[in-house]
Coordinates of C-alpha atoms and ligand atoms in Angstrom, one line a residue:
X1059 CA 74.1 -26.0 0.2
X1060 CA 76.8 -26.3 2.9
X1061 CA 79.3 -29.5 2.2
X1062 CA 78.5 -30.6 6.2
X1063 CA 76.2 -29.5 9.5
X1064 CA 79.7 -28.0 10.8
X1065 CA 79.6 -25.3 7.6
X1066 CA 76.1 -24.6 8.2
X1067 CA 76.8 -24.1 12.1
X1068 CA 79.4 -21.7 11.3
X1069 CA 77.1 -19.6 8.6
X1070 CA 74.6 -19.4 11.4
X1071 CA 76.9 -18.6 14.1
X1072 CA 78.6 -15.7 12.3
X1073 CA 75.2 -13.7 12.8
X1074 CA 75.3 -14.0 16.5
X1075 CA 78.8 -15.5 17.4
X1076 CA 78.5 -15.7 21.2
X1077 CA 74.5 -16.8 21.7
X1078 CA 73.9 -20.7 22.6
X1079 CA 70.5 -21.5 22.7
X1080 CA 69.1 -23.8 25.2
X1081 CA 65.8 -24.6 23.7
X1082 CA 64.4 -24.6 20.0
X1083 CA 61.0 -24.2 19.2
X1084 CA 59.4 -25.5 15.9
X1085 CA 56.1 -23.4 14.9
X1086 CA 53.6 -25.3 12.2
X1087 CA 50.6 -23.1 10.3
X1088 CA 49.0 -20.6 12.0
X1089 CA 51.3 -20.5 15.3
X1090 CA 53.9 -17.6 13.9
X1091 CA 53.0 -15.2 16.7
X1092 CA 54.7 -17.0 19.0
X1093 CA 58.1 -15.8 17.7
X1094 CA 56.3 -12.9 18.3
X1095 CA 57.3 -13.4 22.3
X1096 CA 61.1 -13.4 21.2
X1097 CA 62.8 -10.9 22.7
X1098 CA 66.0 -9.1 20.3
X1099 CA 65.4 -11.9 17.6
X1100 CA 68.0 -12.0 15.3
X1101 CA 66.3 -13.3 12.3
X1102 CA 68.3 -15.2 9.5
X1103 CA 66.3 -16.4 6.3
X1104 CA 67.0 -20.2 5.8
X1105 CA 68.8 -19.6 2.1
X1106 CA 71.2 -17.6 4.3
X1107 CA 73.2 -20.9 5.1
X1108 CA 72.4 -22.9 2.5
X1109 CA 68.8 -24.3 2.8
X1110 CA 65.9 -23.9 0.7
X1111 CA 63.1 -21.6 1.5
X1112 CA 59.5 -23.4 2.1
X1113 CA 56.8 -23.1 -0.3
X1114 CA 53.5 -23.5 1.9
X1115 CA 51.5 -20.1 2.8
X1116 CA 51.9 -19.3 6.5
X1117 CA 55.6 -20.8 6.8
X1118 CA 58.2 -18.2 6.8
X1119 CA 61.5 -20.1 6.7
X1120 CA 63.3 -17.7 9.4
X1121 CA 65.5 -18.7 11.9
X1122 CA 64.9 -16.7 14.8
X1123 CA 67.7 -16.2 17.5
X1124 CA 66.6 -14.6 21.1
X1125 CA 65.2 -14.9 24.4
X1126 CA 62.1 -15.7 25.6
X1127 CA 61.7 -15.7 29.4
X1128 CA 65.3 -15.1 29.7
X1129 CA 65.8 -18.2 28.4
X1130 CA 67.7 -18.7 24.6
X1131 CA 65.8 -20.0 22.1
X1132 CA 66.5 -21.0 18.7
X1133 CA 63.0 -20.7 16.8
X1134 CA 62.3 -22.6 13.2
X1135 CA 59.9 -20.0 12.0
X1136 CA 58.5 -22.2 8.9
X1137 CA 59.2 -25.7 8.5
X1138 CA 59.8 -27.7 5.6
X1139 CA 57.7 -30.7 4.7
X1140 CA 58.4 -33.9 3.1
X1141 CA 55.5 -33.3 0.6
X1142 CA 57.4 -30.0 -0.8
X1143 CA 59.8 -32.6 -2.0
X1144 CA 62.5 -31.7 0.5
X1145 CA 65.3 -34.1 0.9
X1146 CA 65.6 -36.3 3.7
X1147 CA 69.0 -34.3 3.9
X1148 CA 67.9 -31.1 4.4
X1149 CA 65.5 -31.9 6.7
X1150 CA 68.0 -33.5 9.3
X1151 CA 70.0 -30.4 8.9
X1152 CA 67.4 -28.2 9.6
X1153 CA 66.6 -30.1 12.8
X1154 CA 70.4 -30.8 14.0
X1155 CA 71.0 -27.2 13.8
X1156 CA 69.2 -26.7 17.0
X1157 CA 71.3 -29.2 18.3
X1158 CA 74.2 -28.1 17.6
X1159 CA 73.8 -24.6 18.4
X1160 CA 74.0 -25.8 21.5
X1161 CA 69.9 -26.5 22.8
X1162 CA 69.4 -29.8 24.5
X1163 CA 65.5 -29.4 24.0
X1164 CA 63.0 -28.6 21.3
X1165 CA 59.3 -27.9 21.3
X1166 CA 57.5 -28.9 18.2
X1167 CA 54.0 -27.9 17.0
X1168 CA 52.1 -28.2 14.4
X1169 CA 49.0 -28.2 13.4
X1170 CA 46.3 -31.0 13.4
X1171 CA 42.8 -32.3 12.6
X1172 CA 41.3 -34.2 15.4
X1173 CA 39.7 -37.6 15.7
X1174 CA 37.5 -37.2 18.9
X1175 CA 34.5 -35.1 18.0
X1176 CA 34.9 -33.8 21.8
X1177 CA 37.8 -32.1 21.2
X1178 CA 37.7 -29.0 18.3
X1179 CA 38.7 -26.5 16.7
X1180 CA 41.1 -23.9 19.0
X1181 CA 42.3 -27.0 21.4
X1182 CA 45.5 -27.8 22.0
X1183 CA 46.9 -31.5 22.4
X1184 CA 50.1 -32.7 23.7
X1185 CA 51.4 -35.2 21.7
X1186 CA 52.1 -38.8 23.9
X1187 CA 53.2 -40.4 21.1
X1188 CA 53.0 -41.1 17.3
X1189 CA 52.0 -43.6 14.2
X1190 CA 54.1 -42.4 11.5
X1191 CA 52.8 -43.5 8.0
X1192 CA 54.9 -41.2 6.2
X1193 CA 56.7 -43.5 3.4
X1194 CA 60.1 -43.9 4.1
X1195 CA 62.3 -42.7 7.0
X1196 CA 64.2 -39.3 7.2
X1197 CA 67.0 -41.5 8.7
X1198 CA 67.3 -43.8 6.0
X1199 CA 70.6 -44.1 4.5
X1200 CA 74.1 -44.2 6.2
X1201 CA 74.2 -43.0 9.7
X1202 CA 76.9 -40.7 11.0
X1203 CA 77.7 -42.0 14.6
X1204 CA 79.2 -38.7 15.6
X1205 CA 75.9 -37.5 15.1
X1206 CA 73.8 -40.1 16.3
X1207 CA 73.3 -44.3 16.9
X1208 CA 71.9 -46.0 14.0
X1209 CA 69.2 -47.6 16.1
X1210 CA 67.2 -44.8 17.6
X1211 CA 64.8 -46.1 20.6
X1212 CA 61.2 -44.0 20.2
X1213 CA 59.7 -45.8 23.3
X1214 CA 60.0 -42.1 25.3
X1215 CA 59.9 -40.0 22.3
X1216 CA 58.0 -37.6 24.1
X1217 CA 59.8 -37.0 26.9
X1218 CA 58.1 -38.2 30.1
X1219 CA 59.5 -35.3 32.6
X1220 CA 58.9 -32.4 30.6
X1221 CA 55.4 -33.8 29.6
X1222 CA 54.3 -34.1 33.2
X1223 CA 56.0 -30.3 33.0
X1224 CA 53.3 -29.0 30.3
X1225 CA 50.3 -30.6 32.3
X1226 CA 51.6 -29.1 35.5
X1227 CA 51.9 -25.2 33.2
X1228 CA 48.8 -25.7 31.8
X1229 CA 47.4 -26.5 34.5
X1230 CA 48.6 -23.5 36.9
X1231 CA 47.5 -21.2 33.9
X1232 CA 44.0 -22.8 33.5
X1233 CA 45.0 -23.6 30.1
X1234 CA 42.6 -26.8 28.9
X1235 CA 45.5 -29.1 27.7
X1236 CA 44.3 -32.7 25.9
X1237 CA 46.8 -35.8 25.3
X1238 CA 47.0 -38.1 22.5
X1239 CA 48.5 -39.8 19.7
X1240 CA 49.2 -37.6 16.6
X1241 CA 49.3 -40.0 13.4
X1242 CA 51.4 -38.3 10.7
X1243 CA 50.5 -39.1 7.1
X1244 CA 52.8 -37.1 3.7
X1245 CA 50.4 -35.2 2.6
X1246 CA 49.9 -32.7 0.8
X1247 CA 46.1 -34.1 0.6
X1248 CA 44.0 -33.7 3.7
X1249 CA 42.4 -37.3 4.5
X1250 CA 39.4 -39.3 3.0
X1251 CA 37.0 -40.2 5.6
X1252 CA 37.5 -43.5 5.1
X1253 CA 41.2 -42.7 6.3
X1254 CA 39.8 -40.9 9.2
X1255 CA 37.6 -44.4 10.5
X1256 CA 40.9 -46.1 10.2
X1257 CA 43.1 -44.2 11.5
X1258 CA 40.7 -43.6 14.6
X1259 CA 40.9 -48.3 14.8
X1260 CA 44.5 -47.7 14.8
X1261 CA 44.6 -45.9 18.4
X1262 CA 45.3 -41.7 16.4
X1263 CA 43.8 -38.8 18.6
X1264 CA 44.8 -36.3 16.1
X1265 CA 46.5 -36.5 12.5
X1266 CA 48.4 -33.7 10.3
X1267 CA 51.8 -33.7 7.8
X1268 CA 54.5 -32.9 10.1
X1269 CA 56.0 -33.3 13.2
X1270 CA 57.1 -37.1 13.1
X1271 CA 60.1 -36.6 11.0
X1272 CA 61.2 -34.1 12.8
X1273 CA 60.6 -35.5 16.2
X1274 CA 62.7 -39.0 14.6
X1275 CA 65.9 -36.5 14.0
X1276 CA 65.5 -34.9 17.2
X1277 CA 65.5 -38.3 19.0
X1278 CA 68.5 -39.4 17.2
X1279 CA 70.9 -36.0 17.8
X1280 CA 69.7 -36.3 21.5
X1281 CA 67.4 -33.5 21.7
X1282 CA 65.2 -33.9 24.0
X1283 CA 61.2 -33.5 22.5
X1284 CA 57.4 -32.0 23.7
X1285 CA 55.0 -31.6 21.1
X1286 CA 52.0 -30.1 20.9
X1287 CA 48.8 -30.9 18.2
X1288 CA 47.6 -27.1 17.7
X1289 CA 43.7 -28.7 16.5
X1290 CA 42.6 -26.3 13.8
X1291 CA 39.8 -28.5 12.6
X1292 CA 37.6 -31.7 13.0
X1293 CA 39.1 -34.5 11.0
X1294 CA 37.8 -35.5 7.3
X1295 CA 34.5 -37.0 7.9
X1296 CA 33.3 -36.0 11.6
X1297 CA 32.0 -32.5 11.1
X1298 CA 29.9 -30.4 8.3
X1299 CA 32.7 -28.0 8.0
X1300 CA 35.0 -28.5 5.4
X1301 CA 38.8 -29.0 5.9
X1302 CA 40.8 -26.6 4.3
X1303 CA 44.6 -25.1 4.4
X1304 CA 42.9 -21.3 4.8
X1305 CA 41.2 -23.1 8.0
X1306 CA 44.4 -24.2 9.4
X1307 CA 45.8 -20.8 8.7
X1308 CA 42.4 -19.7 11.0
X1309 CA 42.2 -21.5 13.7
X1310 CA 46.2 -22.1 13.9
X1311 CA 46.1 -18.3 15.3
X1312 CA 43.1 -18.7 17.6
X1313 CA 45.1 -22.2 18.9
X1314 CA 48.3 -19.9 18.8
X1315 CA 46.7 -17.3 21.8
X1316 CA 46.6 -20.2 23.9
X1317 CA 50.4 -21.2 23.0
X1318 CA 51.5 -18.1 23.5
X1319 CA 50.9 -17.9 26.9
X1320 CA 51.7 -21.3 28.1
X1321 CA 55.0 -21.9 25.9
X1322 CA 57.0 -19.3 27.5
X1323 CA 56.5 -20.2 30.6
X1324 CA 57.1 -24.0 29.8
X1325 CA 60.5 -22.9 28.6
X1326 CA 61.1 -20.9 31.3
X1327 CA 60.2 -24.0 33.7
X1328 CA 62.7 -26.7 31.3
X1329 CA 64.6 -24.0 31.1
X1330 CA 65.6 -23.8 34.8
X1331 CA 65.1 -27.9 34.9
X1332 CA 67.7 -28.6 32.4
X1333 CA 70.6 -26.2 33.1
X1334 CA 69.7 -25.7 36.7
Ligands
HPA229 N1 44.7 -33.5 8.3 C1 46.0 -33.4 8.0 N2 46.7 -32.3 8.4 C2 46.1 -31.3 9.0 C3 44.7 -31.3 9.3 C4 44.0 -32.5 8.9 O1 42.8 -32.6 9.2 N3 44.4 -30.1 9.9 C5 45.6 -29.4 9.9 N4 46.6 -30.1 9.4

């Protein structure tokens, strides 16, 4: 692996020297056609500066360079999880790279199981805010100010503006868009219901393995984050059906018809709001 983020910024930026995204986009299970909307992707496999390649069906590990809407996007096409065993490390690289390509925002999605029997398979949530009960922290360990503070605030995680955005999108398109809180748990093992009754006491809309440590390294590097629960399934517990990875795979795509339309124009509206 690259020594520092600088060497890996370097690796990346000898594939496309002169492109500066302005947003990044995260895709969990399932939601791989929206890199379909990228338009003259330049497409670099993670190992290509340094990082491992993901082990979970449906995540590619590509980093996809382009435009979508006109606007420049830097796409994580396959994430890595903490249950895979990836370091802490790699992780926060993997995340600062979008920073320091140059984007000052990043959408994140992944894919969830719901807690409100109202709201199924093939919705989308956005994410309000979080309860992490991953162990640990991905910033744990010493901080590097020129990176970001020690003490990150997560009291607007999910940034206010661009969430009043994504309603105002959704609601133009007449794309049904929930809110909630998305409780993130390791994994790799789906929850027992007795979990589920829990977690619902603790104040979770929607729960899955992901997004939290991703959204903690964004907040520190100063990206600004909006994330969206793709709900691929009705939690442990509150339906017949059973909850499988396949499932995910499933109803991620039918979830991923509605993202594909109301993502790209979302970063074509923060697009415009953040660089004028
Ligand atoms: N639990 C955890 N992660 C998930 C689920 C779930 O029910 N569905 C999709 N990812």
């Amino acid at each position: 692996m690259p020594s520092s983020l600088d060497e890996t910024i370097r690796s990346i930026r000898k594939y496309a020297p002169d492109f500066f995204p302005k947003v990044g986009i995260i895709l969990g299970s399932g939601l791989n056609s929206l890199a379909e909307q990228i338009t003259n992707p330049i497409t670099i496999p993670y190992q290509a500066f340094g990082l491992t390649t993901g082990s979970v069906a449906g995540h590619a590990s590509l980093l996809i360079m382009g435009h979508i809407n006109n606007v420049p996007v830097v796409c994580l096409k396959g994430r890595l999880h903490l249950y895979e065993g990836t370091q802490n490390a790699m992780l926060c690289t993997l995340i600062r790279i979008i920073r320091h390509l140059g984007a000052k925002a990043v959408v994140i999605t992944g894919a969830a199981g719901s807690l409100r029997t109202e709201v199924g398979a093939g919705e989308i949530m956005m994410i309000t805010d979080h309860i992490n009960l991953q162990p640990g922290n991905p910033l744990a360990g010493p901080n590097d100010e020129s990176i970001g503070p020690r003490f990150v605030s997560l009291e607007e995680a999910y940034d206010p503006e661009f969430n009043q955005n994504l309603v105002s999108v959704a609601s133009r398109m007449q794309i049904p868009l929930h809110k909630g809180v998305y409780l993130s748990t390791l994994g790799p093992v789906f929850e027992t219901p007795a979990e589920i009754r829990a977690f619902k006491i603790l104040g979770a809309d929607a729960v899955g393995m992901s997004v939290v440590p991703e959204v903690i390294i964004a907040r520190h590097c100063g990206l600004r984050v909006v994330g969206i629960a793709a709900i691929t399934n009705l939690a442990v517990g509150l339906s017949h059906d059973k909850v499988t990875h396949e499932g995910t795979l499933q109803y991620g795509e039918l979830t991923a018809r509605k993202l594909v339309k109301l993502v790209p124009e979302f970063i074509k509206q923060i697009g415009s709001l953040i660089y004028g």
